[in-house]
Structure formats: C-alpha cells, structure tokens
mmCIF file of C-alpha atoms in Angstrom:
data_model
loop_
_atom_site.group_PDB
_atom_site.id
_atom_site.type_symbol
_atom_site.label_atom_id
_atom_site.label_comp_id
_atom_site.label_asym_id
_atom_site.label_seq_id
_atom_site.Cartn_x
_atom_site.Cartn_y
_atom_site.Cartn_z
ATOM 1 C CA MET A 255 118.641 85.460 124.363
ATOM 2 C CA LEU A 256 120.067 88.005 126.786
ATOM 3 C CA PRO A 257 119.174 91.698 126.369
ATOM 4 C CA GLU A 258 122.000 93.741 124.920
ATOM 5 C CA LYS A 259 122.726 97.414 125.159
ATOM 6 C CA ASP A 260 121.925 99.494 122.142
ATOM 7 C CA PRO A 261 125.017 101.416 120.939
ATOM 8 C CA ARG A 262 122.807 104.349 119.941
ATOM 9 C CA LYS A 263 121.782 104.837 123.554
ATOM 10 C CA THR A 264 125.100 104.126 125.236
ATOM 11 C CA GLY A 265 127.318 106.036 122.853
ATOM 12 C CA ASP A 266 129.569 103.002 122.371
ATOM 13 C CA LYS A 267 131.637 103.211 119.211
ATOM 14 C CA ASP A 268 134.655 101.259 118.040
ATOM 15 C CA SER A 269 137.092 103.856 116.714
ATOM 16 C CA ARG A 270 138.872 101.097 114.775
ATOM 17 C CA GLU A 271 135.757 100.061 112.884
ATOM 18 C CA ASP A 272 135.533 100.922 109.215
ATOM 19 C CA SER A 273 133.000 103.723 108.709
ATOM 20 C CA SER A 274 131.186 101.621 106.093
ATOM 21 C CA VAL A 275 130.642 98.888 108.677
ATOM 22 C CA THR A 276 129.397 101.464 111.175
ATOM 23 C CA LEU A 277 126.864 102.726 108.634
ATOM 24 C CA PHE A 278 125.789 99.159 107.862
ATOM 25 C CA ARG A 279 125.163 98.455 111.529
ATOM 26 C CA GLU A 280 123.228 101.697 111.897
ATOM 27 C CA TYR A 281 120.944 100.675 109.035
ATOM 28 C CA LEU A 282 120.436 97.221 110.542
ATOM 29 C CA ARG A 283 119.163 98.813 113.756
ATOM 30 C CA ILE A 284 116.253 100.461 111.942
ATOM 31 C CA LYS A 285 113.357 98.085 112.657
ATOM 32 C CA THR A 286 111.839 97.683 109.232
ATOM 33 C CA VAL A 287 110.487 94.312 110.335
ATOM 34 C CA HIS A 288 107.081 92.967 109.406
ATOM 35 C CA PRO A 289 104.270 93.170 110.299
ATOM 36 C CA GLU A 290 104.840 96.849 111.200
ATOM 37 C CA PRO A 291 108.034 98.023 109.482
ATOM 38 C CA ASN A 292 109.299 101.473 110.401
ATOM 39 C CA TYR A 293 109.615 102.678 106.824
ATOM 40 C CA ASP A 294 109.677 106.358 107.804
ATOM 41 C CA ALA A 295 112.953 105.880 109.675
ATOM 42 C CA ALA A 296 114.472 104.106 106.677
ATOM 43 C CA VAL A 297 113.441 106.894 104.311
ATOM 44 C CA GLN A 298 114.907 109.530 106.649
ATOM 45 C CA PHE A 299 118.149 107.531 106.800
ATOM 46 C CA LEU A 300 118.323 107.439 102.980
ATOM 47 C CA GLU A 301 117.531 111.138 102.675
ATOM 48 C CA ARG A 302 120.463 111.861 104.968
ATOM 49 C CA ILE A 303 122.747 109.704 102.821
ATOM 50 C CA ALA A 304 121.601 111.471 99.656
ATOM 51 C CA ALA A 305 122.448 114.850 101.192
ATOM 52 C CA GLU A 306 125.864 113.603 102.345
ATOM 53 C CA LEU A 307 126.776 112.296 98.890
ATOM 54 C CA GLY A 308 125.193 115.040 96.821
ATOM 55 C CA LEU A 309 122.793 112.650 95.131
ATOM 56 C CA GLY A 310 119.353 113.406 93.819
ATOM 57 C CA CYS A 311 116.584 112.021 96.029
ATOM 58 C CA GLN A 312 113.100 111.217 94.797
ATOM 59 C CA LYS A 313 110.299 109.754 96.893
ATOM 60 C CA VAL A 314 107.435 108.028 95.126
ATOM 61 C CA GLU A 315 104.430 107.018 97.208
ATOM 62 C CA VAL A 316 102.986 104.103 95.237
ATOM 63 C CA CYS A 317 100.154 103.685 97.758
ATOM 64 C CA PRO A 318 99.440 105.064 101.244
ATOM 65 C CA SER A 319 102.478 104.699 103.560
ATOM 66 C CA ARG A 320 104.479 102.813 100.901
ATOM 67 C CA VAL A 321 107.279 104.985 99.530
ATOM 68 C CA ILE A 322 109.949 104.102 96.963
ATOM 69 C CA THR A 323 113.122 106.120 97.569
ATOM 70 C CA VAL A 324 115.397 106.671 94.559
ATOM 71 C CA LEU A 325 118.888 108.151 94.910
ATOM 72 C CA THR A 326 120.384 109.298 91.617
ATOM 73 C CA TRP A 327 123.930 109.910 90.423
ATOM 74 C CA GLN A 328 123.528 111.745 87.135
ATOM 75 C CA GLY A 329 125.584 110.506 84.199
ATOM 76 C CA THR A 330 127.361 112.706 81.673
ATOM 77 C CA ASN A 331 125.030 111.446 78.939
ATOM 78 C CA PRO A 332 121.583 111.173 80.565
ATOM 79 C CA GLN A 333 120.023 110.187 77.229
ATOM 80 C CA LEU A 334 121.619 106.757 77.578
ATOM 81 C CA ARG A 335 119.722 104.100 79.464
ATOM 82 C CA SER A 336 120.533 103.998 83.152
ATOM 83 C CA ILE A 337 121.816 101.466 85.642
ATOM 84 C CA LEU A 338 119.387 100.556 88.424
ATOM 85 C CA LEU A 339 120.732 99.224 91.722
ATOM 86 C CA ASN A 340 117.706 97.891 93.568
ATOM 87 C CA SER A 341 117.295 96.744 97.163
ATOM 88 C CA HIS A 342 114.429 96.370 99.599
ATOM 89 C CA THR A 343 114.227 97.995 103.010
ATOM 90 C CA ASP A 344 111.942 95.516 104.779
ATOM 91 C CA VAL A 345 112.988 92.387 106.686
ATOM 92 C CA VAL A 346 111.139 89.284 107.843
ATOM 93 C CA PRO A 347 110.033 88.644 111.441
ATOM 94 C CA VAL A 348 112.259 86.963 114.021
ATOM 95 C CA PHE A 349 111.816 84.408 116.782
ATOM 96 C CA GLU A 350 114.009 86.158 119.325
ATOM 97 C CA GLU A 351 114.191 83.148 121.658
ATOM 98 C CA HIS A 352 116.273 81.367 119.003
ATOM 99 C CA TRP A 353 118.784 84.187 118.542
ATOM 100 C CA HIS A 354 122.083 84.345 120.426
ATOM 101 C CA HIS A 355 122.067 88.165 120.154
ATOM 102 C CA ASN A 356 119.388 90.814 119.850
ATOM 103 C CA PRO A 357 118.529 90.794 116.106
ATOM 104 C CA PHE A 358 118.095 94.573 115.994
ATOM 105 C CA VAL A 359 121.257 95.683 117.798
ATOM 106 C CA ALA A 360 123.695 94.495 115.074
ATOM 107 C CA PHE A 361 126.022 92.788 117.546
ATOM 108 C CA LYS A 362 129.523 92.167 116.197
ATOM 109 C CA ASP A 363 131.536 89.315 117.708
ATOM 110 C CA SER A 364 135.313 88.978 118.031
ATOM 111 C CA GLU A 365 135.529 87.393 114.563
ATOM 112 C CA GLY A 366 133.768 90.303 112.910
ATOM 113 C CA ASN A 367 130.460 88.488 112.373
ATOM 114 C CA ILE A 368 127.570 90.960 112.492
ATOM 115 C CA TYR A 369 124.336 89.388 113.736
ATOM 116 C CA ALA A 370 121.096 91.073 112.720
ATOM 117 C CA ARG A 371 117.912 90.520 110.801
ATOM 118 C CA GLY A 372 118.670 91.833 107.326
ATOM 119 C CA ALA A 373 122.427 91.272 107.563
ATOM 120 C CA GLN A 374 122.223 89.080 104.448
ATOM 121 C CA ASP A 375 118.714 89.868 103.217
ATOM 122 C CA MET A 376 119.430 92.509 102.114
ATOM 123 C CA LYS A 377 120.558 95.593 103.977
ATOM 124 C CA CYS A 378 124.165 94.647 103.290
ATOM 125 C CA VAL A 379 123.693 95.179 99.556
ATOM 126 C CA SER A 380 121.947 98.524 100.106
ATOM 127 C CA ILE A 381 124.922 99.874 102.022
ATOM 128 C CA GLN A 382 127.425 98.287 99.628
ATOM 129 C CA TYR A 383 125.810 100.226 96.773
ATOM 130 C CA ILE A 384 125.938 103.436 98.797
ATOM 131 C CA GLU A 385 129.514 103.025 99.974
ATOM 132 C CA ALA A 386 130.776 102.041 96.522
ATOM 133 C CA ILE A 387 129.267 105.223 95.099
ATOM 134 C CA ARG A 388 130.713 107.216 98.009
ATOM 135 C CA ARG A 389 134.192 105.948 97.126
ATOM 136 C CA LEU A 390 133.729 106.550 93.405
ATOM 137 C CA LYS A 391 132.473 110.100 93.918
ATOM 138 C CA ALA A 392 135.392 110.817 96.242
ATOM 139 C CA THR A 393 137.787 110.155 93.355
ATOM 140 C CA GLY A 394 136.014 112.727 91.204
ATOM 141 C CA LYS A 395 135.043 110.179 88.574
ATOM 142 C CA HIS A 396 132.058 110.532 86.267
ATOM 143 C CA PHE A 397 130.424 108.004 83.954
ATOM 144 C CA SER A 398 128.269 108.329 80.898
ATOM 145 C CA ARG A 399 125.252 106.440 82.229
ATOM 146 C CA THR A 400 123.127 107.615 85.128
ATOM 147 C CA VAL A 401 123.079 105.339 88.178
ATOM 148 C CA HIS A 402 119.914 105.037 90.245
ATOM 149 C CA MET A 403 119.627 103.306 93.610
ATOM 150 C CA SER A 404 116.056 102.287 94.430
ATOM 151 C CA PHE A 405 115.019 101.294 97.940
ATOM 152 C CA VAL A 406 111.631 99.620 97.986
ATOM 153 C CA PRO A 407 109.169 98.412 100.652
ATOM 154 C CA ASP A 408 107.249 95.166 101.076
ATOM 155 C CA GLU A 409 109.466 92.841 99.011
ATOM 156 C CA GLU A 410 109.284 90.253 101.774
ATOM 157 C CA ILE A 411 105.502 90.040 101.431
ATOM 158 C CA GLY A 412 105.413 89.879 97.643
ATOM 159 C CA GLY A 413 106.234 93.418 96.544
ATOM 160 C CA HIS A 414 102.586 94.042 95.642
ATOM 161 C CA LYS A 415 102.652 97.476 97.307
ATOM 162 C CA GLY A 416 106.230 98.107 96.266
ATOM 163 C CA MET A 417 108.090 97.225 93.075
ATOM 164 C CA GLU A 418 105.087 95.622 91.371
ATOM 165 C CA MET A 419 103.300 98.991 91.476
ATOM 166 C CA PHE A 420 106.410 101.088 90.896
ATOM 167 C CA VAL A 421 107.295 99.561 87.499
ATOM 168 C CA LYS A 422 103.884 100.683 86.212
ATOM 169 C CA ARG A 423 104.383 104.299 87.290
ATOM 170 C CA PRO A 424 105.607 107.165 85.078
ATOM 171 C CA GLU A 425 108.337 107.855 87.649
ATOM 172 C CA PHE A 426 109.827 104.423 86.956
ATOM 173 C CA LYS A 427 109.610 104.854 83.206
ATOM 174 C CA ALA A 428 111.410 108.194 83.593
ATOM 175 C CA LEU A 429 114.384 106.345 85.111
ATOM 176 C CA ASN A 430 115.022 104.963 81.605
ATOM 177 C CA VAL A 431 116.474 101.721 82.961
ATOM 178 C CA GLY A 432 118.831 99.740 80.756
ATOM 179 C CA PHE A 433 120.112 97.153 83.221
ATOM 180 C CA ALA A 434 119.384 96.334 86.859
ATOM 181 C CA LEU A 435 121.084 94.610 89.743
ATOM 182 C CA ASP A 436 119.061 93.212 92.642
ATOM 183 C CA GLU A 437 119.521 90.723 95.472
ATOM 184 C CA GLY A 438 120.943 87.229 95.261
ATOM 185 C CA LEU A 439 122.055 84.716 97.876
ATOM 186 C CA ALA A 440 125.142 83.943 99.894
ATOM 187 C CA ASN A 441 127.349 81.046 98.811
ATOM 188 C CA PRO A 442 129.296 78.954 101.352
ATOM 189 C CA THR A 443 132.076 78.233 98.820
ATOM 190 C CA ASP A 444 134.533 80.537 97.043
ATOM 191 C CA THR A 445 132.000 80.919 94.221
ATOM 192 C CA PHE A 446 129.584 83.831 93.783
ATOM 193 C CA THR A 447 126.054 82.903 92.721
ATOM 194 C CA VAL A 448 124.347 84.946 90.012
ATOM 195 C CA PHE A 449 120.639 84.659 89.259
ATOM 196 C CA TYR A 450 119.301 85.383 85.772
ATOM 197 C CA GLY A 451 115.681 84.313 86.276
ATOM 198 C CA GLU A 452 113.176 83.222 88.879
ATOM 199 C CA LYS A 453 110.524 80.657 89.523
ATOM 200 C CA CYS A 454 106.867 81.576 89.235
ATOM 201 C CA PRO A 455 105.226 81.441 92.676
ATOM 202 C CA TRP A 456 101.812 79.784 92.662
ATOM 203 C CA TRP A 457 99.878 79.649 95.913
ATOM 204 C CA ILE A 458 96.801 77.481 95.642
ATOM 205 C CA LYS A 459 94.044 76.557 98.063
ATOM 206 C CA VAL A 460 92.346 73.222 97.398
ATOM 207 C CA LYS A 461 88.810 72.875 98.758
ATOM 208 C CA ALA A 462 87.175 69.476 99.194
ATOM 209 C CA GLN A 463 83.452 69.147 99.910
ATOM 210 C CA GLY A 464 81.945 65.902 101.215
ATOM 211 C CA ASN A 465 79.270 64.303 103.306
ATOM 212 C CA PRO A 466 79.051 65.402 106.953
ATOM 213 C CA GLY A 467 77.948 63.264 109.872
ATOM 214 C CA HIS A 468 78.634 61.933 113.340
ATOM 215 C CA GLY A 469 82.244 61.252 114.239
ATOM 216 C CA SER A 470 81.407 57.683 115.326
ATOM 217 C CA ARG A 471 80.262 56.478 111.886
ATOM 218 C CA PHE A 472 81.973 55.468 108.628
ATOM 219 C CA ILE A 473 80.617 58.285 106.475
ATOM 220 C CA GLU A 474 81.109 57.786 102.731
ATOM 221 C CA ASN A 475 82.758 60.371 100.479
ATOM 222 C CA THR A 476 83.981 62.683 103.205
ATOM 223 C CA ALA A 477 85.838 65.899 102.555
ATOM 224 C CA ALA A 478 88.849 64.500 104.407
ATOM 225 C CA GLU A 479 89.059 61.431 102.138
ATOM 226 C CA LYS A 480 88.919 63.543 99.008
ATOM 227 C CA LEU A 481 91.434 66.034 100.322
ATOM 228 C CA HIS A 482 93.725 63.164 101.273
ATOM 229 C CA ARG A 483 93.745 61.979 97.642
ATOM 230 C CA VAL A 484 94.727 65.434 96.389
ATOM 231 C CA ILE A 485 97.434 65.795 99.024
ATOM 232 C CA THR A 486 98.791 62.355 98.131
ATOM 233 C CA SER A 487 98.986 63.276 94.436
ATOM 234 C CA LEU A 488 100.723 66.593 95.066
ATOM 235 C CA LEU A 489 103.186 65.225 97.609
ATOM 236 C CA ALA A 490 104.017 62.309 95.292
ATOM 237 C CA PHE A 491 104.899 64.901 92.642
ATOM 238 C CA ARG A 492 106.961 66.738 95.255
ATOM 239 C CA GLU A 493 108.918 63.559 95.990
ATOM 240 C CA ARG A 494 109.607 62.986 92.281
ATOM 241 C CA GLU A 495 110.999 66.495 91.909
ATOM 242 C CA LYS A 496 113.045 66.069 95.087
ATOM 243 C CA GLN A 497 114.567 62.835 93.793
ATOM 244 C CA ARG A 498 115.240 64.396 90.386
ATOM 245 C CA LEU A 499 117.183 67.177 92.090
ATOM 246 C CA LYS A 500 119.214 64.614 94.016
ATOM 247 C CA SER A 501 119.905 62.273 91.107
ATOM 248 C CA GLU A 502 120.752 64.769 88.357
ATOM 249 C CA GLU A 503 123.964 66.490 89.440
ATOM 250 C CA HIS A 504 123.685 69.423 87.045
ATOM 251 C CA LEU A 505 120.369 70.554 88.545
ATOM 252 C CA THR A 506 119.992 73.231 91.205
ATOM 253 C CA LEU A 507 116.969 74.058 93.337
ATOM 254 C CA GLY A 508 116.003 76.668 90.764
ATOM 255 C CA ASP A 509 115.680 73.998 88.053
ATOM 256 C CA VAL A 510 112.967 71.907 89.680
ATOM 257 C CA THR A 511 109.439 72.644 90.864
ATOM 258 C CA SER A 512 109.233 72.903 94.632
ATOM 259 C CA LEU A 513 105.942 72.179 96.347
ATOM 260 C CA ASN A 514 104.982 72.290 100.001
ATOM 261 C CA LEU A 515 101.776 71.788 101.939
ATOM 262 C CA THR A 516 101.652 74.853 104.192
ATOM 263 C CA LEU A 517 98.111 75.064 105.625
ATOM 264 C CA LEU A 518 95.346 72.612 106.581
ATOM 265 C CA GLU A 519 91.963 73.970 107.597
ATOM 266 C CA GLY A 520 88.538 72.567 108.431
ATOM 267 C CA GLY A 521 86.336 70.980 111.036
ATOM 268 C CA VAL A 522 84.148 72.284 113.840
ATOM 269 C CA SER A 523 84.313 69.611 116.559
ATOM 270 C CA PHE A 524 85.943 66.309 117.503
ATOM 271 C CA ASN A 525 82.720 64.402 116.963
ATOM 272 C CA VAL A 526 81.531 66.012 113.739
ATOM 273 C CA VAL A 527 82.690 64.928 110.275
ATOM 274 C CA PRO A 528 83.087 68.248 108.414
ATOM 275 C CA SER A 529 81.435 68.994 105.109
ATOM 276 C CA GLU A 530 84.410 71.010 103.886
ATOM 277 C CA MET A 531 88.196 71.011 104.338
ATOM 278 C CA THR A 532 90.987 72.925 102.624
ATOM 279 C CA ALA A 533 94.702 72.507 102.002
ATOM 280 C CA SER A 534 97.047 75.268 100.851
ATOM 281 C CA PHE A 535 100.207 74.725 98.817
ATOM 282 C CA ASP A 536 103.210 76.899 98.023
ATOM 283 C CA ILE A 537 104.449 75.935 94.546
ATOM 284 C CA ARG A 538 107.479 77.497 92.815
ATOM 285 C CA ILE A 539 107.765 76.696 89.090
ATOM 286 C CA PRO A 540 110.964 77.202 87.038
ATOM 287 C CA PRO A 541 110.830 79.046 83.686
ATOM 288 C CA THR A 542 111.486 75.795 81.804
ATOM 289 C CA VAL A 543 108.082 74.360 82.779
ATOM 290 C CA ASP A 544 105.003 74.690 80.560
ATOM 291 C CA LEU A 545 102.617 76.536 82.881
ATOM 292 C CA LYS A 546 99.506 75.596 80.922
ATOM 293 C CA ALA A 547 100.374 71.905 81.088
ATOM 294 C CA PHE A 548 101.176 72.172 84.798
ATOM 295 C CA GLU A 549 97.814 73.757 85.559
ATOM 296 C CA GLU A 550 96.076 71.025 83.560
ATOM 297 C CA GLN A 551 97.831 68.495 85.801
ATOM 298 C CA LEU A 552 96.582 70.301 88.912
ATOM 299 C CA THR A 553 93.050 70.159 87.546
ATOM 300 C CA ALA A 554 93.378 66.451 86.788
ATOM 301 C CA TRP A 555 94.577 65.660 90.323
ATOM 302 C CA CYS A 556 91.551 67.465 91.776
ATOM 303 C CA GLN A 557 89.117 65.768 89.409
ATOM 304 C CA ALA A 558 90.576 62.352 90.242
ATOM 305 C CA ALA A 559 90.002 62.985 93.954
ATOM 306 C CA GLY A 560 86.232 63.039 93.527
ATOM 307 C CA GLU A 561 83.271 65.321 93.037
ATOM 308 C CA GLY A 562 83.326 68.635 94.850
ATOM 309 C CA VAL A 563 87.115 69.146 94.799
ATOM 310 C CA THR A 564 88.203 72.526 93.446
ATOM 311 C CA TYR A 565 91.119 74.932 93.790
ATOM 312 C CA ASN A 566 91.688 78.648 93.526
ATOM 313 C CA PHE A 567 94.786 80.789 93.277
ATOM 314 C CA CYS A 568 95.882 83.074 96.088
ATOM 315 C CA GLN A 569 98.903 84.012 93.952
ATOM 316 C CA LYS A 570 99.599 83.127 90.342
ATOM 317 C CA TYR A 571 102.652 84.660 88.699
ATOM 318 C CA THR A 572 103.108 83.658 85.069
ATOM 319 C CA ASP A 573 105.867 85.840 83.583
ATOM 320 C CA GLN A 574 108.809 83.560 82.761
ATOM 321 C CA THR A 575 111.186 86.195 81.382
ATOM 322 C CA VAL A 576 114.879 85.497 81.943
ATOM 323 C CA THR A 577 117.902 87.761 81.475
ATOM 324 C CA PRO A 578 120.408 86.759 78.754
ATOM 325 C CA ILE A 579 123.705 85.404 80.098
ATOM 326 C CA ASP A 580 125.640 84.866 76.878
ATOM 327 C CA GLU A 581 128.608 86.914 75.706
ATOM 328 C CA SER A 582 126.590 88.418 72.859
ATOM 329 C CA ASP A 583 124.588 90.415 75.399
ATOM 330 C CA PRO A 584 126.445 93.688 76.110
ATOM 331 C CA TRP A 585 125.292 93.955 79.729
ATOM 332 C CA TRP A 586 126.185 90.399 80.658
ATOM 333 C CA LYS A 587 129.483 90.650 78.775
ATOM 334 C CA VAL A 588 130.578 93.638 80.855
ATOM 335 C CA PHE A 589 129.290 92.163 84.129
ATOM 336 C CA SER A 590 130.976 88.786 83.637
ATOM 337 C CA GLU A 591 134.230 90.216 82.257
ATOM 338 C CA THR A 592 134.543 92.592 85.208
ATOM 339 C CA CYS A 593 134.021 89.696 87.607
ATOM 340 C CA ARG A 594 136.657 87.632 85.812
ATOM 341 C CA GLU A 595 139.105 90.535 86.086
ATOM 342 C CA MET A 596 138.594 90.321 89.861
ATOM 343 C CA ASN A 597 139.207 86.535 89.755
ATOM 344 C CA MET A 598 135.620 85.875 90.806
ATOM 345 C CA LYS A 599 134.168 82.499 89.959
ATOM 346 C CA LEU A 600 130.497 82.807 89.016
ATOM 347 C CA LYS A 601 127.728 80.209 89.060
ATOM 348 C CA CYS A 602 124.589 81.124 87.146
ATOM 349 C CA GLU A 603 121.264 79.823 88.422
ATOM 350 C CA ILE A 604 117.510 80.341 88.486
ATOM 351 C CA PHE A 605 116.554 81.926 91.802
ATOM 352 C CA PRO A 606 114.719 79.283 93.873
ATOM 353 C CA ALA A 607 112.247 81.705 95.459
ATOM 354 C CA ALA A 608 111.087 85.152 94.307
ATOM 355 C CA THR A 609 112.487 88.695 94.412
ATOM 356 C CA ASP A 610 111.533 92.064 92.968
ATOM 357 C CA SER A 611 113.708 91.248 89.946
ATOM 358 C CA ARG A 612 110.728 89.457 88.427
ATOM 359 C CA TYR A 613 108.814 92.721 88.149
ATOM 360 C CA ILE A 614 111.796 94.498 86.602
ATOM 361 C CA ARG A 615 112.241 91.738 84.007
ATOM 362 C CA ALA A 616 108.505 91.642 83.282
ATOM 363 C CA ALA A 617 108.679 95.390 82.574
ATOM 364 C CA GLY A 618 111.231 94.650 79.852
ATOM 365 C CA HIS A 619 114.528 95.331 81.607
ATOM 366 C CA PRO A 620 117.353 92.790 82.062
ATOM 367 C CA ALA A 621 118.098 92.158 85.729
ATOM 368 C CA ILE A 622 120.672 90.088 87.580
ATOM 369 C CA GLY A 623 120.308 88.898 91.162
ATOM 370 C CA PHE A 624 123.674 89.255 92.868
ATOM 371 C CA SER A 625 124.701 89.600 96.503
ATOM 372 C CA PRO A 626 128.513 89.480 96.810
ATOM 373 C CA MET A 627 128.666 87.101 99.774
ATOM 374 C CA ASN A 628 130.870 84.067 99.200
ATOM 375 C CA ARG A 629 132.341 81.912 101.974
ATOM 376 C CA THR A 630 129.113 82.609 103.848
ATOM 377 C CA PRO A 631 126.346 80.220 104.923
ATOM 378 C CA VAL A 632 122.915 80.942 103.467
ATOM 379 C CA LEU A 633 120.956 82.366 106.424
ATOM 380 C CA LEU A 634 118.266 84.568 104.918
ATOM 381 C CA HIS A 635 115.070 84.286 107.000
ATOM 382 C CA ASP A 636 116.946 82.012 109.428
ATOM 383 C CA HIS A 637 117.761 82.405 113.101
ATOM 384 C CA ASN A 638 121.095 84.112 113.884
ATOM 385 C CA GLU A 639 121.453 85.652 110.437
ATOM 386 C CA PHE A 640 124.919 87.195 110.148
ATOM 387 C CA LEU A 641 127.499 88.551 107.744
ATOM 388 C CA ASN A 642 131.202 88.910 108.375
ATOM 389 C CA GLU A 643 132.476 92.472 108.121
ATOM 390 C CA GLN A 644 135.351 91.472 105.816
ATOM 391 C CA VAL A 645 132.931 89.809 103.388
ATOM 392 C CA PHE A 646 130.791 92.936 103.568
ATOM 393 C CA LEU A 647 133.772 95.214 102.858
ATOM 394 C CA HIS A 648 134.920 93.026 99.975
ATOM 395 C CA GLY A 649 131.447 93.423 98.489
ATOM 396 C CA ILE A 650 131.934 97.198 98.422
ATOM 397 C CA GLU A 651 135.184 96.709 96.516
ATOM 398 C CA ILE A 652 133.349 94.507 94.008
ATOM 399 C CA TYR A 653 130.722 97.154 93.396
ATOM 400 C CA THR A 654 133.365 99.857 92.981
ATOM 401 C CA ARG A 655 134.472 97.859 89.928
ATOM 402 C CA LEU A 656 131.069 96.740 88.659
ATOM 403 C CA ILE A 657 129.278 100.097 88.831
ATOM 404 C CA PRO A 658 131.828 102.013 86.686
ATOM 405 C CA ALA A 659 131.988 99.158 84.180
ATOM 406 C CA LEU A 660 128.223 99.015 83.753
ATOM 407 C CA ALA A 661 127.827 102.798 83.786
ATOM 408 C CA SER A 662 130.420 103.019 80.997
ATOM 409 C CA VAL A 663 128.838 100.537 78.578
ATOM 410 C CA PRO A 664 129.036 102.260 75.168
ATOM 411 C CA SER A 665 125.918 103.461 73.431
ATOM 412 C CA LEU A 666 123.871 100.510 72.201
ATOM 413 C CA PRO A 667 122.092 100.266 68.824
ATOM 414 C CA VAL A 668 118.702 100.740 70.526
ATOM 415 C CA GLU A 669 119.988 104.029 71.988
ATOM 416 C CA ALA A 670 121.199 105.474 68.714
#
C-alpha cells in the first residue's frame, strides 16, 4: 500500500462533492480503531454536529474513558416513547499491507467508491442519521416523537463498556425508548436486509488434562488425545450445521449454529508430552435453539472425551429476545410500509454475529438492524472495505422517509 496524502493536511477539497459525503469522509478519518480508539476526537466531532443542527447533546460516561454521546431532536409530544437511532463509533483493526489505499484517509476513486475502515461498519449509518435529520430540520418539520441518536464505544469488542452498561443507567431509561434502529449488513443484490434478532455468542475454552511424559514414548491418556476427541465432536457438529445450511434453501447463516475452533494452547517443549492443553471455540447460537439442551450436549462431548476434560465460558449470552416483524406490530408496520412506498425489497433475517441491538432488545425495546446498503458486497472487517457515495447518499434519502414515519407513529395503548 502506497502512502497517500491526507486531505486535512493538504487542503484538498472537491468542490463538486456533496457536503454529506465530505462529512462522511471526515468522520472516517477519525482513528477510532482498536486497540486504542481516539474516542475523544469522535465525541468532539459529534458535539460540533449537535451545535450546527441545534440538537441537544448529552454525554454519559459509563466507565472511565468510555462515553456515550446522545444527540436529541425533541418531539412535540415528549411524553410519547422515543425513536432511538443507534450507531457505534469504534472500528476494527486493519492489516494495512492488504489495503490498496490508506484505510484512514477515506480515498475516493473515480467510480465514487470510498475506501476506509468503517465505511460499511458503521460510520456510514451514523452520518446518514445525521444528514437525514439535517435535511428534515431544514424544512422546518416537527414530529410528535422525540428522536435520539446514540453514538456508543466498544461495540466491536462486545459492547461491555458501552451499550451493555448504558441500558442499565438512569440516563438510558430517561430516553423513554419505544423503538430502535441499529446496524445491519450490506447486500450485494437489489434487496435490503433487515435483522430482527441475533444469535447468542458463546465463547468456550475446553481444558483437557492427561498424563505427561517423554516425547519419545507412547504415553496413555494424554491431554492431546482427549482434546482431539472433543475437537472432533465439535467440528463434526460444525460440518452438520454447514451442510444443513447448504441443503435447506430457506435457511440463512442466522438460522444455523456456527462454530469455529479459534485458539489452541499448551505444551512446554518439543520433547515433553504436556499434562494440559486447551482449545477455544467461538459458537453463535440462533434464537430457535434450546440453550439448555445445547449446553447439555457440550457437557456430554467433554465427558465422552475422557476424565479430566472440562470447559468454561469466556462469554455466554443467553437472551433470545426477537423483535416482532408482523403487520400487527405498529412499529414494524410503519417501517415496512414506508420501505414498500420507496419500492424497497426487504429480506428479514437473524443477524449471524452480534451487535448492540441485543442489549436494547434485552432491555425490553424492539430493535431492527438495518444498514441501507444494497448492491454492495459485504466487506465489514475485511480488507479494502468501501462504500459507493451514491449508495451512501441514497441511504440518507431512505432515512429522511423512515425517521418522520417512525417519529409520527400515533399514540399506542401502552402510552395512553
């Protein structure tokens, strides 16, 4: 990857570029990348936006150096439950040697493709919210429900010092959330993907204990042999789920349990049989699976591998709440009808990974994962992540229709 000049330092600016695109690229250049995200710069950026648009701005420090920023557009009837537009400010690390362009310069090519870490996940959505509200405010419109935009840290590392803590705070409860939008995924077809639930992430570490000895001998009941049996059982299950996904056309990745061996640890020397070895697995379980029965199966696989085989959880999420997507639900009815009015084809799925939506749903609020990026390859966390500026701009237009529709949902029976 060749070094590229930073437009902030050179003063380069395309006078023909839409101002929304310029703002998007500015946000992409803020290095909120793990393991040391520059959250202060992101908060300052959002404070500036709030001042420009005349929005309320609240900063909630959920733990040291982890701040939730909430921009608020007050509704005409603040007693009604609000609309929450959530996005995260952090992005995942990059392997710069695999990128064609500097991932933190927001290079735009001749076709309007903007290359940057966070272009799809999910700084695009943050700016689409902001620019949609900018356009709506410019028309002088007002809506009955209050609209909040929340910008949260640490989603990419589990949200444990971000949204997971925020939903338990009085400041979140004071937002009086009725319905939330959060991130989704790109779709390479004309269809827009909508996510109404998520898998439960389980991260387990299996530990096998066995007889040690010299590397030249056939030691009985070694840790490696026992661990091999567990790995074989889990990967056989993985293959069954993989084949089920392939053979049953109606299934998506969100409908099956994914499982991957991600870490192997153990041993002290080439010529020493170790007394202990471990294997770590990343398991994502859809809401249709009985979690108790699945854990019993994990226990049985470990027991079958031999004495001294145990496992512990490094992460165990068990809330399987999903958001209603039938026409009897007032929020979904308005969301889906507005999309149909824009001739948008929707595909509803369970999210295959995990987002902050799970914490919002667990707190009792319906949430939809939606990133308006069709005709776009799925490149979140990938090398050369990009988003075309026309797709980005179309997303703003979509939100300028969705936000008023949702913010105008009539008073519900629970609000009477």
